Amino acid sequence: MPHSHITESEFSSIGWGIVGTGTIAARFAEDIKYVAGARLAGVSSRSLDRATMFCAQHGGIAYENYTALLDDKNIDAVYIASPNTSHFSIAWEAIAANKSVLVEKPLVTTAEEAERLRAFAAERKVFLMEGVWTRFLPAIEFVKGAIRSGAIGELRSIRGELAFRHAYDPDNRFFDPAQGGGSLLDLGLYLVSLSIFLLGCPDTVTGKWHPAPTGVDMMADIELSFGGVPAFLQCGFDRTGGNWFRIKGSRGSLFLPSPFIGARCVFEAGPVMARIIGILCRNSVTARIFSKLTRKIPIPGVKRHFFDFQGYGLQFEIGAATKAIKEGRIEAPFAPLSESIETIHILEKIRSFPSS
C-alpha cells in the first residue's frame, strides 16, 4: 500500500483523495491549489495507469483502486467523482473507514439511499456533504444576501433553465438507467438545490417529464411553491437552453446569466428593464446573446456585479468542506444533508408523475 510523505508544514492541512479520474475530478485537482489548508494527497481509478497519468499531471499518489486509497492513513478526506450509481457504496465504505466524505452531485440516486447514508455518517460521527458547487460561489452568496436584505423587494417568483443538447446514445451515462442517467439528476438537481438554498423547502411540488427511449427523463418541467412564491424550472437533454436563473421581486430582479451554475456575475435590474430581460430570456439564443453583451457592455437600467475568480470554481466548495472538517463538523452549514435529501425527494416526485 503506497504512503505519501507529509512534511511538518502539511500536518495542519487536509489530505484529499479523489475517487475517479474524469473531467470533474481533474477540475477538483486543479482548483484545490487555491484552497489554504487543503492538498491533493492521492487519486484512485479502476485503472492504475489512468491514476498514474492523472497524478503525473496533478500530483498525489496513484492507487490501483479506492480500497487502497481508503486504507492509507495519510488520506483524511475523500472526494467521490465516480459514476452516479457507485456513490452510495463508495461513500459507505469511506465513512466506515472514518474518512470525511464529499460526494459529487448527486449525493446518491435515491432518497432512501440518502437517508441511510446520512444516518450512517451521523452514527460514525463522520463528515458527509454533497458537492453542489454552485451553492458556494461568491455570486450566489451575493444573491442570497440581496434577497435577505430586501434589495429587490418582496419576492414574486423564480425562473430557471438548464439544458444541454446530447445526441441520444443508449450506452451514454446521460441516457443509461444503470448509470443513473436522466436530465433531472444531471441538470434539474442544480435548479432545485439552488431554489432550496435561497428560499428553503417548498410547500408544493408539481411538474411533468418526457422519457428518452431508455426510460430516463429526456426533459422535465418543475414547479415549486415557497410560501406562495412560485418557481418555474426546466431542464433537458433535448436542446441547449438559455441556462439562466432569475429571482423576481416587487422592486426589481436578479439575473444569473448563462451558465448560471458557474456564475461569475449577477445582473440587477429594476421592474421595467427586468420585464424586457424576462422577454429576452424566453428564447435561448437571445438569452445567451444578452448575457454575453451585458458582461462586456453596460446596459442602461442594469447594474452589474462581477465576481471573477481563478480556476473553475470548485475551490469554494472544497474550502467550505475543508473548513467544516477542521472544525469537527459532520455536516457543512451551507449544504446540510436535509436539503440534499429534500432535493432528491423532489426529483423522485417529478418522476412519479405520468410521463408526457
Short mmCIF file of C-alpha atoms in Angstrom, two decimals:
data_model
loop_
_atom_site.label_atom_id
_atom_site.label_comp_id
_atom_site.label_asym_id
_atom_site.label_seq_id
_atom_site.Cartn_x
_atom_site.Cartn_y
_atom_site.Cartn_z
CA MET A 1 0.00 0.00 0.00
CA PRO A 2 1.52 3.37 -1.01
CA HIS A 3 2.12 6.10 1.53
CA SER A 4 2.74 9.76 0.78
CA HIS A 5 5.37 11.72 2.65
CA ILE A 6 3.90 14.54 4.77
CA THR A 7 6.16 17.43 5.69
CA GLU A 8 5.84 19.26 9.01
CA SER A 9 4.07 22.18 7.30
CA GLU A 10 1.40 19.80 5.97
CA PHE A 11 0.28 18.39 9.31
CA SER A 12 -2.39 21.09 9.64
CA SER A 13 -3.72 20.56 6.10
CA ILE A 14 -6.43 18.17 4.99
CA GLY A 15 -5.12 15.48 2.64
CA TRP A 16 -7.77 14.86 -0.01
CA GLY A 17 -8.07 11.68 -2.02
CA ILE A 18 -10.07 11.61 -5.25
CA VAL A 19 -12.02 8.57 -6.42
CA GLY A 20 -12.24 8.87 -10.20
CA THR A 21 -10.21 10.49 -12.96
CA GLY A 22 -12.88 12.11 -15.15
CA THR A 23 -13.40 15.76 -16.07
CA ILE A 24 -14.85 16.88 -12.74
CA ALA A 25 -12.07 15.04 -10.85
CA ALA A 26 -9.49 16.95 -12.88
CA ARG A 27 -11.21 20.25 -12.11
CA PHE A 28 -11.20 19.39 -8.41
CA ALA A 29 -7.48 18.61 -8.60
CA GLU A 30 -6.78 21.90 -10.37
CA ASP A 31 -8.84 24.05 -8.00
CA ILE A 32 -7.62 22.55 -4.73
CA LYS A 33 -4.40 24.52 -5.14
CA TYR A 34 -6.40 27.70 -4.40
CA VAL A 35 -7.56 26.37 -1.02
CA ALA A 36 -5.47 27.08 2.06
CA GLY A 37 -5.32 24.08 4.37
CA ALA A 38 -6.10 21.53 1.67
CA ARG A 39 -3.86 19.43 -0.54
CA LEU A 40 -4.23 16.66 -3.09
CA ALA A 41 -2.88 13.52 -1.44
CA GLY A 42 -3.93 10.77 -3.84
CA VAL A 43 -6.14 9.52 -6.63
CA SER A 44 -7.68 6.13 -7.36
CA SER A 45 -9.10 4.72 -10.56
CA ARG A 46 -10.31 1.40 -11.89
CA SER A 47 -7.12 1.60 -13.97
CA LEU A 48 -3.78 2.17 -12.23
CA ASP A 49 -2.41 3.56 -15.50
CA ARG A 50 -5.12 6.23 -15.58
CA ALA A 51 -4.50 7.10 -11.93
CA THR A 52 -0.76 7.33 -12.59
CA MET A 53 -1.28 9.63 -15.58
CA PHE A 54 -3.66 11.78 -13.53
CA CYS A 55 -1.13 12.15 -10.72
CA ALA A 56 1.65 12.95 -13.18
CA GLN A 57 -0.39 15.99 -14.20
CA HIS A 58 -1.93 16.99 -10.87
CA GLY A 59 0.22 15.46 -8.12
CA GLY A 60 -0.57 13.00 -5.35
CA ILE A 61 -0.14 9.24 -5.05
CA ALA A 62 -1.78 6.86 -7.53
CA TYR A 63 -3.83 3.95 -6.13
CA GLU A 64 -4.96 0.91 -8.08
CA ASN A 65 -8.44 1.10 -6.51
CA TYR A 66 -10.40 3.13 -3.98
CA THR A 67 -9.98 0.46 -1.30
CA ALA A 68 -6.22 1.05 -1.33
CA LEU A 69 -6.84 4.80 -1.12
CA LEU A 70 -9.15 4.39 1.88
CA ASP A 71 -6.59 2.18 3.62
CA ASP A 72 -3.95 4.94 3.59
CA LYS A 73 -3.85 6.84 6.88
CA ASN A 74 -2.49 9.89 5.05
CA ILE A 75 -5.85 10.35 3.30
CA ASP A 76 -8.05 12.49 5.56
CA ALA A 77 -10.96 13.17 3.23
CA VAL A 78 -12.33 11.67 0.03
CA TYR A 79 -13.94 13.34 -2.97
CA ILE A 80 -16.09 10.82 -4.84
CA ALA A 81 -16.23 11.62 -8.54
CA SER A 82 -17.19 8.17 -9.82
CA PRO A 83 -20.39 7.27 -11.76
CA ASN A 84 -23.66 8.20 -10.02
CA THR A 85 -24.74 4.68 -9.18
CA SER A 86 -21.46 3.95 -7.36
CA HIS A 87 -21.73 6.94 -5.00
CA PHE A 88 -23.64 5.11 -2.26
CA SER A 89 -21.37 2.08 -1.93
CA ILE A 90 -18.11 4.04 -2.10
CA ALA A 91 -19.33 6.70 0.33
CA TRP A 92 -20.47 3.98 2.73
CA GLU A 93 -17.05 2.34 2.67
CA ALA A 94 -15.32 5.71 3.10
CA ILE A 95 -17.46 6.53 6.14
CA ALA A 96 -16.73 3.07 7.56
CA ALA A 97 -13.04 3.87 7.13
CA ASN A 98 -13.57 7.13 9.09
CA LYS A 99 -12.71 9.32 6.11
CA SER A 100 -14.52 12.64 5.68
CA VAL A 101 -16.60 12.45 2.51
CA LEU A 102 -17.53 14.92 -0.22
CA VAL A 103 -19.65 13.35 -2.96
CA GLU A 104 -20.03 14.95 -6.37
CA LYS A 105 -23.71 15.59 -7.03
CA PRO A 106 -25.97 13.71 -6.94
CA LEU A 107 -25.17 12.52 -3.44
CA VAL A 108 -26.84 9.22 -4.35
CA THR A 109 -29.59 8.27 -6.80
CA THR A 110 -32.49 7.72 -4.38
CA ALA A 111 -33.81 9.45 -1.27
CA GLU A 112 -33.81 6.13 0.58
CA GLU A 113 -30.07 5.75 -0.02
CA ALA A 114 -29.52 9.35 1.06
CA GLU A 115 -31.34 8.78 4.34
CA ARG A 116 -29.31 5.64 5.06
CA LEU A 117 -26.03 7.33 4.24
CA ARG A 118 -26.82 10.34 6.42
CA ALA A 119 -27.75 8.10 9.36
CA PHE A 120 -24.55 6.08 8.98
CA ALA A 121 -22.39 9.23 8.85
CA ALA A 122 -24.13 10.57 11.97
CA GLU A 123 -23.64 7.26 13.77
CA ARG A 124 -19.92 7.23 12.90
CA LYS A 125 -19.60 11.00 13.52
CA VAL A 126 -18.02 11.40 10.09
CA PHE A 127 -18.34 14.46 7.82
CA LEU A 128 -20.54 13.98 4.75
CA MET A 129 -21.51 16.56 2.11
CA GLU A 130 -22.97 16.66 -1.39
CA GLY A 131 -20.87 18.64 -3.85
CA VAL A 132 -23.28 21.08 -5.49
CA TRP A 133 -20.52 23.59 -6.26
CA THR A 134 -22.90 26.34 -7.42
CA ARG A 135 -24.11 26.90 -3.83
CA PHE A 136 -20.67 28.08 -2.74
CA LEU A 137 -19.89 30.60 -5.49
CA PRO A 138 -19.40 34.26 -4.45
CA ALA A 139 -22.16 35.32 -6.87
CA ILE A 140 -24.65 33.03 -5.15
CA GLU A 141 -23.60 34.36 -1.74
CA PHE A 142 -24.32 37.86 -3.05
CA VAL A 143 -27.76 36.81 -4.35
CA LYS A 144 -28.73 35.22 -1.06
CA GLY A 145 -27.63 38.34 0.83
CA ALA A 146 -29.56 40.60 -1.55
CA ILE A 147 -32.74 38.56 -1.04
CA ARG A 148 -32.36 38.67 2.74
CA SER A 149 -31.73 42.42 2.76
CA GLY A 150 -34.82 43.13 0.66
CA ALA A 151 -32.78 44.68 -2.15
CA ILE A 152 -35.35 43.61 -4.77
CA GLY A 153 -38.36 43.95 -2.50
CA GLU A 154 -40.90 41.23 -1.80
CA LEU A 155 -40.18 38.04 -3.71
CA ARG A 156 -42.54 37.32 -6.58
CA SER A 157 -41.12 34.32 -8.47
CA ILE A 158 -38.11 32.28 -9.57
CA ARG A 159 -37.46 31.06 -13.09
CA GLY A 160 -34.57 28.99 -14.33
CA GLU A 161 -33.47 26.75 -17.16
CA LEU A 162 -30.58 24.33 -17.52
CA ALA A 163 -30.49 22.35 -20.75
CA PHE A 164 -27.66 20.96 -22.87
CA ARG A 165 -28.33 19.02 -26.06
CA HIS A 166 -26.95 15.50 -26.09
CA ALA A 167 -27.33 13.16 -29.05
CA TYR A 168 -29.24 10.10 -27.95
CA ASP A 169 -26.99 7.14 -27.18
CA PRO A 170 -28.40 4.33 -25.01
CA ASP A 171 -24.92 3.49 -23.73
CA ASN A 172 -24.06 7.05 -22.71
CA ARG A 173 -24.34 7.76 -18.97
CA PHE A 174 -26.86 10.54 -19.68
CA PHE A 175 -29.37 8.02 -21.06
CA ASP A 176 -28.43 4.79 -19.27
CA PRO A 177 -30.63 3.94 -16.24
CA ALA A 178 -27.91 1.63 -14.92
CA GLN A 179 -25.55 4.61 -14.70
CA GLY A 180 -28.06 6.92 -13.00
CA GLY A 181 -28.95 8.78 -16.19
CA GLY A 182 -31.62 11.39 -16.81
CA SER A 183 -31.79 15.18 -17.03
CA LEU A 184 -33.30 15.57 -13.54
CA LEU A 185 -30.33 14.05 -11.72
CA ASP A 186 -27.78 15.64 -14.03
CA LEU A 187 -29.28 19.12 -14.51
CA GLY A 188 -32.55 19.54 -12.65
CA LEU A 189 -30.77 18.91 -9.37
CA TYR A 190 -28.88 22.22 -9.74
CA LEU A 191 -32.13 24.14 -10.24
CA VAL A 192 -33.92 22.54 -7.30
CA SER A 193 -30.93 22.65 -4.96
CA LEU A 194 -30.32 26.35 -5.67
CA SER A 195 -34.00 27.19 -5.17
CA ILE A 196 -34.00 25.41 -1.81
CA PHE A 197 -30.76 27.12 -0.82
CA LEU A 198 -32.28 30.54 -1.49
CA LEU A 199 -35.84 30.01 -0.22
CA GLY A 200 -35.97 26.86 1.93
CA CYS A 201 -38.07 23.76 1.35
CA PRO A 202 -41.11 24.13 -0.95
CA ASP A 203 -44.72 23.71 0.12
CA THR A 204 -45.87 22.08 -3.11
CA VAL A 205 -44.25 20.18 -5.97
CA THR A 206 -45.73 19.60 -9.42
CA GLY A 207 -44.27 19.03 -12.86
CA LYS A 208 -44.01 16.84 -15.91
CA TRP A 209 -41.34 14.91 -17.76
CA HIS A 210 -40.75 13.28 -21.12
CA PRO A 211 -38.83 10.00 -21.44
CA ALA A 212 -35.93 9.02 -23.65
CA PRO A 213 -36.23 5.60 -25.34
CA THR A 214 -34.31 4.04 -22.43
CA GLY A 215 -36.92 5.33 -19.96
CA VAL A 216 -34.84 8.02 -18.26
CA ASP A 217 -36.14 11.58 -18.37
CA MET A 218 -35.04 13.40 -21.52
CA MET A 219 -36.53 16.65 -20.23
CA ALA A 220 -38.59 17.90 -17.32
CA ASP A 221 -40.57 20.90 -16.11
CA ILE A 222 -40.61 21.50 -12.36
CA GLU A 223 -42.98 23.80 -10.48
CA LEU A 224 -42.39 24.53 -6.80
CA SER A 225 -44.10 26.90 -4.39
CA PHE A 226 -42.33 28.56 -1.47
CA GLY A 227 -44.95 30.16 0.74
CA GLY A 228 -46.78 31.46 -2.30
CA VAL A 229 -43.61 32.29 -4.28
CA PRO A 230 -43.61 30.05 -7.37
CA ALA A 231 -40.51 28.61 -9.02
CA PHE A 232 -40.70 27.52 -12.66
CA LEU A 233 -37.71 25.36 -13.56
CA GLN A 234 -36.84 23.49 -16.76
CA CYS A 235 -34.10 21.01 -17.65
CA GLY A 236 -33.35 18.73 -20.57
CA PHE A 237 -31.01 16.96 -22.96
CA ASP A 238 -33.30 17.76 -25.91
CA ARG A 239 -31.94 21.27 -26.50
CA THR A 240 -29.32 23.79 -25.45
CA GLY A 241 -31.17 26.35 -23.38
CA GLY A 242 -30.57 29.88 -22.18
CA ASN A 243 -29.23 28.37 -18.94
CA TRP A 244 -30.08 31.39 -16.80
CA PHE A 245 -31.67 31.85 -13.38
CA ARG A 246 -33.89 34.77 -12.34
CA ILE A 247 -35.20 35.88 -8.96
CA LYS A 248 -38.01 38.41 -9.38
CA GLY A 249 -39.02 40.85 -6.65
CA SER A 250 -41.51 43.70 -6.30
CA ARG A 251 -38.76 46.31 -6.86
CA GLY A 252 -36.63 44.50 -9.42
CA SER A 253 -34.91 41.26 -10.34
CA LEU A 254 -31.60 39.46 -10.03
CA PHE A 255 -30.36 37.52 -13.05
CA LEU A 256 -27.65 34.86 -13.09
CA PRO A 257 -26.65 34.69 -16.77
CA SER A 258 -25.58 31.64 -18.73
CA PRO A 259 -24.21 29.35 -17.49
CA PHE A 260 -25.64 30.16 -14.07
CA ILE A 261 -24.18 27.04 -12.43
CA GLY A 262 -20.74 28.67 -12.68
CA ALA A 263 -21.92 32.26 -12.16
CA ARG A 264 -19.23 34.93 -12.15
CA CYS A 265 -21.61 37.89 -12.34
CA VAL A 266 -25.09 38.97 -11.32
CA PHE A 267 -27.29 41.43 -13.21
CA GLU A 268 -29.61 43.58 -11.11
CA ALA A 269 -32.47 45.32 -12.90
CA GLY A 270 -35.46 47.47 -11.96
CA PRO A 271 -39.03 46.42 -12.82
CA VAL A 272 -39.11 47.85 -16.38
CA MET A 273 -35.75 46.51 -17.52
CA ALA A 274 -36.43 43.24 -15.70
CA ARG A 275 -39.55 42.74 -17.84
CA ILE A 276 -37.53 43.31 -21.01
CA ILE A 277 -34.82 40.89 -19.88
CA GLY A 278 -37.50 38.36 -18.97
CA ILE A 279 -38.86 38.51 -22.52
CA LEU A 280 -35.36 38.10 -23.99
CA CYS A 281 -34.66 35.13 -21.74
CA ARG A 282 -37.67 33.22 -23.05
CA ASN A 283 -35.60 32.42 -26.12
CA SER A 284 -32.36 30.52 -25.52
CA VAL A 285 -30.49 32.25 -28.36
CA THR A 286 -31.39 35.80 -27.30
CA ALA A 287 -30.74 34.87 -23.65
CA ARG A 288 -27.17 33.80 -24.43
CA ILE A 289 -26.54 36.84 -26.65
CA PHE A 290 -27.87 39.22 -24.00
CA SER A 291 -25.73 37.56 -21.31
CA LYS A 292 -22.55 37.92 -23.36
CA LEU A 293 -23.26 41.52 -24.37
CA THR A 294 -24.17 42.64 -20.87
CA ARG A 295 -20.93 41.23 -19.46
CA LYS A 296 -18.94 43.40 -21.88
CA ILE A 297 -21.11 46.49 -22.39
CA PRO A 298 -23.00 48.43 -19.70
CA ILE A 299 -26.76 48.39 -20.32
CA PRO A 300 -28.91 51.29 -19.05
CA GLY A 301 -31.02 50.18 -16.11
CA VAL A 302 -28.88 47.12 -15.40
CA LYS A 303 -26.39 47.09 -12.53
CA ARG A 304 -23.62 44.53 -12.99
CA HIS A 305 -21.92 42.77 -10.08
CA PHE A 306 -18.78 40.85 -11.06
CA PHE A 307 -17.27 38.01 -9.06
CA ASP A 308 -14.29 36.82 -11.08
CA PHE A 309 -12.02 34.14 -9.72
CA GLN A 310 -9.20 31.89 -10.82
CA GLY A 311 -9.85 28.29 -11.75
CA TYR A 312 -13.11 26.57 -12.45
CA GLY A 313 -14.86 27.45 -9.19
CA LEU A 314 -14.72 24.22 -7.21
CA GLN A 315 -12.31 25.82 -4.74
CA PHE A 316 -15.19 27.44 -2.84
CA GLU A 317 -16.85 24.06 -2.31
CA ILE A 318 -13.51 22.47 -1.35
CA GLY A 319 -12.79 25.34 1.03
CA ALA A 320 -16.18 25.03 2.74
CA ALA A 321 -15.77 21.27 3.19
CA THR A 322 -12.19 21.62 4.42
CA LYS A 323 -13.21 24.28 6.95
CA ALA A 324 -16.11 22.19 8.25
CA ILE A 325 -13.86 19.14 8.61
CA LYS A 326 -11.25 21.13 10.54
CA GLU A 327 -13.99 22.43 12.84
CA GLY A 328 -15.04 18.87 13.62
CA ARG A 329 -18.45 19.15 11.96
CA ILE A 330 -20.26 16.22 10.38
CA GLU A 331 -22.24 18.48 8.01
CA ALA A 332 -21.49 21.75 6.23
CA PRO A 333 -23.60 24.79 7.27
CA PHE A 334 -24.34 25.83 3.67
CA ALA A 335 -25.03 22.31 2.38
CA PRO A 336 -26.99 20.42 5.06
CA LEU A 337 -27.83 16.84 4.15
CA SER A 338 -31.50 17.53 4.88
CA GLU A 339 -31.55 19.77 1.79
CA SER A 340 -29.76 17.16 -0.33
CA ILE A 341 -32.39 14.62 0.72
CA GLU A 342 -35.24 17.07 0.06
CA THR A 343 -33.83 17.73 -3.41
CA ILE A 344 -33.80 14.03 -4.28
CA HIS A 345 -37.33 13.63 -2.89
CA ILE A 346 -38.50 16.40 -5.24
CA LEU A 347 -36.81 14.83 -8.27
CA GLU A 348 -38.38 11.48 -7.38
CA LYS A 349 -41.80 13.11 -7.06
CA ILE A 350 -41.48 14.65 -10.53
CA ARG A 351 -40.60 11.21 -11.92
CA SER A 352 -43.62 9.73 -10.11
CA PHE A 353 -45.96 11.76 -12.32
CA PRO A 354 -47.06 10.12 -15.60
CA SER A 355 -44.67 10.89 -18.45
CA SER A 356 -45.86 13.02 -21.35
#
